[in-house]
XYZ file of C-alpha atoms in Angstrom:
346
model
C 129.188 112.466 94.406
C 132.097 110.918 92.517
C 131.549 107.171 92.852
C 133.802 104.792 90.953
C 133.595 101.370 92.605
C 130.036 100.030 92.739
C 128.984 96.910 94.600
C 126.103 95.289 92.716
C 124.324 93.115 95.260
C 121.887 90.533 93.921
C 120.100 87.296 94.781
C 118.947 87.183 98.388
C 116.701 84.973 100.479
C 113.327 86.005 99.100
C 111.111 84.188 96.611
C 112.192 86.852 94.096
C 115.798 85.586 94.080
C 115.713 84.609 90.402
C 114.129 87.930 89.393
C 116.960 89.735 91.172
C 119.525 87.798 89.145
C 117.792 88.764 85.900
C 117.752 92.425 86.964
C 121.388 92.377 88.048
C 122.606 90.798 84.805
C 120.962 93.567 82.817
C 122.439 96.366 84.954
C 125.865 94.704 85.086
C 126.031 94.391 81.308
C 125.102 98.060 80.868
C 127.604 99.351 83.435
C 130.517 97.307 82.078
C 131.099 99.858 79.328
C 131.164 102.871 81.651
C 133.769 104.513 83.854
C 132.532 102.528 86.857
C 134.166 99.423 88.270
C 131.303 97.047 88.983
C 131.759 94.337 91.603
C 128.969 91.707 91.589
C 128.160 90.335 95.053
C 125.782 87.362 95.227
C 123.753 86.490 98.303
C 122.458 82.946 97.903
C 119.032 81.656 98.908
C 120.313 80.684 102.347
C 121.512 84.250 102.940
C 125.240 83.523 102.628
C 127.475 86.079 100.904
C 129.268 84.327 98.052
C 132.891 85.030 97.131
C 133.534 87.631 94.436
C 134.961 85.225 91.864
C 131.920 82.953 92.040
C 129.552 85.936 92.106
C 131.067 87.223 88.887
C 130.713 83.826 87.213
C 127.048 83.665 88.235
C 126.188 87.121 86.909
C 128.034 86.390 83.662
C 126.112 83.126 83.294
C 129.156 80.854 83.554
C 127.750 78.865 86.478
C 124.278 78.212 87.851
C 123.490 80.277 90.948
C 122.036 77.168 92.618
C 125.528 75.614 92.603
C 127.031 78.224 94.935
C 128.588 76.716 98.058
C 128.227 78.257 101.504
C 129.051 75.233 103.677
C 132.636 76.443 104.309
C 131.156 79.111 106.592
C 129.259 78.243 109.748
C 127.387 81.545 109.864
C 126.076 84.170 107.465
C 128.145 86.754 109.349
C 131.347 84.807 108.664
C 130.530 84.693 104.953
C 129.941 88.453 104.990
C 133.210 89.256 106.766
C 135.188 87.079 104.360
C 133.510 88.050 101.090
C 132.336 91.655 101.280
C 134.843 94.006 99.588
C 136.283 96.659 101.878
C 136.597 99.571 99.443
C 133.146 99.983 97.885
C 132.104 103.573 97.096
C 128.425 102.826 96.491
C 126.098 99.848 96.749
C 123.366 99.071 94.220
C 121.140 96.604 96.125
C 119.306 95.005 93.215
C 117.289 92.646 95.373
C 113.528 92.397 95.372
C 111.176 91.389 98.153
C 112.008 90.542 101.793
C 115.634 90.967 102.909
C 116.309 93.212 99.922
C 113.526 95.703 99.364
C 112.110 95.863 102.888
C 114.721 97.990 104.660
C 116.882 95.226 106.126
C 119.829 95.505 103.727
C 119.420 99.296 103.663
C 119.717 99.462 107.455
C 122.850 97.342 107.295
C 124.533 99.770 104.909
C 123.366 102.723 106.990
C 125.254 101.224 109.939
C 128.346 100.776 107.744
C 127.944 104.357 106.422
C 128.023 103.132 102.819
C 125.717 105.037 100.425
C 123.333 103.034 98.275
C 120.903 103.381 95.394
C 117.225 103.565 96.308
C 114.944 104.262 99.234
C 116.205 104.448 102.801
C 115.522 101.992 105.600
C 112.166 103.325 106.809
C 110.762 104.150 103.365
C 111.760 100.719 102.051
C 110.119 98.937 104.987
C 106.864 100.899 104.810
C 106.581 100.743 101.013
C 107.268 97.011 100.915
C 104.552 96.325 103.469
C 101.297 96.579 101.526
C 99.271 96.971 104.716
C 101.351 99.791 106.222
C 101.591 101.649 102.925
C 97.849 101.341 102.305
C 97.103 102.591 105.815
C 99.264 105.678 105.212
C 97.740 106.334 101.794
C 94.303 105.945 103.366
C 95.163 108.474 106.094
C 95.945 111.095 103.455
C 92.794 110.324 101.465
C 94.513 109.319 98.244
C 92.387 107.029 96.052
C 92.932 103.288 96.388
C 91.022 100.006 96.446
C 88.966 98.829 99.429
C 90.823 96.314 101.605
C 90.851 94.307 104.821
C 93.716 92.511 106.570
C 94.153 89.263 108.462
C 97.071 87.771 110.404
C 98.302 84.194 110.520
C 97.568 84.109 114.254
C 93.946 85.161 113.752
C 93.455 82.723 110.882
C 94.971 79.817 112.817
C 92.533 80.205 115.705
C 89.489 80.864 113.514
C 86.628 78.438 114.014
C 83.822 77.931 111.522
C 81.822 80.845 112.930
C 84.760 83.275 112.666
C 85.461 82.171 109.099
C 81.834 82.884 108.242
C 82.167 86.350 109.830
C 85.251 87.027 107.715
C 83.420 85.957 104.574
C 80.487 88.236 105.470
C 82.907 91.121 106.044
C 84.454 90.492 102.640
C 81.035 90.494 100.990
C 79.960 93.696 102.766
C 83.144 95.722 102.249
C 84.720 94.319 99.095
C 82.594 91.776 97.187
C 83.900 89.386 94.526
C 86.129 89.070 92.586
C 88.994 90.029 94.893
C 92.703 89.443 95.437
C 94.419 87.798 98.402
C 98.066 88.836 98.794
C 100.979 88.411 101.211
C 101.699 91.759 102.903
C 105.414 91.656 102.049
C 106.184 90.248 98.629
C 106.359 91.395 95.034
C 106.354 89.971 91.497
C 102.793 88.711 92.136
C 104.127 85.755 94.158
C 101.585 84.176 96.508
C 98.681 86.159 95.054
C 95.332 84.592 94.204
C 92.377 85.990 92.302
C 89.275 84.822 94.144
C 85.895 84.756 92.435
C 83.737 83.155 95.125
C 83.480 82.522 98.851
C 84.510 78.883 98.382
C 87.993 79.913 97.194
C 88.841 82.284 100.056
C 90.289 79.708 102.457
C 92.721 78.204 99.944
C 93.852 81.664 98.832
C 94.541 82.704 102.425
C 96.478 79.479 103.061
C 98.618 80.133 99.966
C 99.374 83.743 100.919
C 100.304 82.697 104.468
C 103.054 80.472 103.064
C 104.904 83.683 102.179
C 103.992 86.026 105.035
C 102.232 86.021 108.404
C 99.993 88.952 107.443
C 97.851 89.140 104.350
C 95.852 91.709 102.455
C 92.443 91.085 100.920
C 91.459 93.761 98.434
C 88.902 94.452 95.769
C 89.634 93.492 92.189
C 89.190 96.424 89.844
C 87.678 95.837 86.444
C 89.638 98.079 84.148
C 93.220 98.791 83.141
C 96.568 98.285 84.902
C 98.632 101.476 84.693
C 102.165 102.068 85.979
C 104.361 105.133 86.397
C 108.092 105.448 87.085
C 109.422 108.023 89.543
C 113.018 109.233 89.734
C 114.637 111.477 92.311
C 116.638 114.437 91.016
C 118.484 117.292 92.695
C 115.404 119.482 92.124
C 112.876 116.930 93.428
C 111.162 113.849 92.058
C 109.999 113.562 88.461
C 107.684 111.042 86.813
C 107.652 109.278 83.469
C 104.836 108.985 81.008
C 102.615 106.159 82.296
C 102.667 102.685 80.794
C 100.031 99.979 80.650
C 100.094 96.243 81.346
C 97.677 94.166 79.275
C 97.972 90.631 80.691
C 96.795 87.637 78.719
C 95.350 86.083 81.898
C 93.031 87.369 84.621
C 95.901 89.161 86.319
C 99.578 89.963 85.866
C 101.146 87.038 87.738
C 104.790 85.970 88.079
C 104.902 83.961 84.840
C 103.203 86.747 82.888
C 105.716 89.288 84.195
C 108.878 87.403 83.375
C 108.201 84.549 80.976
C 105.033 85.148 78.954
C 105.158 86.388 75.379
C 101.420 87.082 75.455
C 101.451 89.964 77.930
C 101.389 93.339 76.171
C 103.479 96.156 77.686
C 102.482 99.539 76.297
C 104.867 102.449 76.785
C 103.545 105.038 76.792
C 99.969 104.065 77.571
C 97.183 105.361 75.365
C 95.517 107.692 77.877
C 93.748 111.032 77.860
C 95.985 113.964 78.796
C 93.958 114.570 81.954
C 94.455 110.961 83.101
C 98.193 111.132 82.335
C 98.496 114.300 84.401
C 96.600 112.782 87.334
C 98.586 109.512 87.271
C 101.870 111.422 87.302
C 100.662 113.677 90.112
C 99.586 110.704 92.245
C 102.844 108.843 91.522
C 104.959 111.781 92.675
C 102.667 112.441 95.653
C 102.901 108.812 96.789
C 106.696 108.840 96.364
C 106.928 111.942 98.562
C 104.344 110.783 101.089
C 106.243 107.554 101.791
C 109.550 109.475 101.882
C 111.034 107.447 99.038
C 114.339 108.318 97.419
C 116.214 107.297 94.300
C 113.515 105.480 92.399
C 110.154 103.785 92.602
C 107.472 102.380 90.358
C 103.915 103.191 91.369
C 101.170 100.864 90.118
C 97.576 101.958 89.537
C 94.205 100.724 88.394
C 92.072 102.740 86.000
C 88.430 101.684 86.180
C 85.788 102.020 83.486
C 84.738 105.450 84.816
C 88.344 106.706 84.537
C 88.814 106.665 88.318
C 92.501 106.236 89.165
C 93.287 103.991 92.155
C 96.731 103.499 93.695
C 97.624 99.810 93.817
C 101.148 99.502 95.268
C 104.647 100.949 95.461
C 107.858 99.208 94.373
C 111.025 100.873 95.681
C 113.361 98.563 93.766
C 111.443 97.610 90.621
C 112.703 95.019 88.183
C 115.510 96.002 85.814
C 115.226 93.199 83.290
C 114.932 94.073 79.584
C 111.155 93.546 79.903
C 110.817 95.663 83.038
C 108.392 98.539 82.890
C 110.431 100.950 85.007
C 113.141 101.458 82.388
C 110.733 101.116 79.441
C 108.565 103.962 80.722
C 111.595 106.212 81.096
C 112.786 105.304 77.620
C 109.401 106.291 76.175
C 109.766 109.562 78.097
C 113.145 110.326 76.506
C 115.549 108.885 79.091
C 117.425 105.815 77.872
C 118.638 102.910 80.014
C 122.253 104.041 80.236
C 121.387 107.616 81.240
C 118.831 106.334 83.737
C 121.468 104.261 85.532
C 123.871 107.207 85.474
C 121.271 109.464 87.119
C 120.466 106.865 89.782
C 124.126 106.560 90.703
C 124.663 110.325 90.730
C 121.715 111.050 93.035
C 122.541 108.297 95.557
């Protein structure tokens, strides 16, 4: 498809607002020197669509995104009607987390019949929800970590006896250490590594600040492996895997975006058989969840070389440090060509 005018949507209401801005700045800078006309469109933390002039100043770093004003509009809808350009050929929704990566913005553009980069409405929603995606992966017997789930409603009405039952269930099915995560969030926000029963309650309370459903899953002693997947006209293809070597116990938000101590290896130093299996599972997961455009699939590799699917990211980070682009670059596809292919396939 011959797209020329691209709406680059960034920001959003989620806790990953700042990450989205970092991703968008990187993509915007790269696309400026192409044949495309790129129109930055900022959605602020309150969900208001910011005017194009201000959006451009934010993405170019001229003004702080926290200074954007939405008070002139009484509703989000009014801000959208006034500020969304009417002649966009394609949307690149570079937003991470809820309201950006969970199918909501994708459904909106489906209604408007505007094509966009990335997974569709249903695939975005299912992939973003760690519980739904794990249930599907479990149904098809792909390897993943053991897990249990709990809702805010169940936790709120839990008495001491029910809390003890939950802790026994954790010990029987998972054991320690383990991770407690919000069902719908990325960039390791709201995640706790729990090493004992005494820490479970606080970790659940933290995760419930970000979502009303949480996932409790086994921690895997081993290596953190990632693989990029890209849709092409002939089907999906996968990159050489990469490896995250965090300086801390796990790859949290600060380690991902601000730490100089985290080591990102692209490609990862893996046996050929492991590389082949990681790529197979990445492509299989992409297809199973009906993804399109792009995704990054995260894995664990334990000490016995067992590969376990961790999670799926349908709009992975696009900052200079981001693994998605780095893994493609180590596989022979540079950043500029990667963006070109994403736009062409959308």
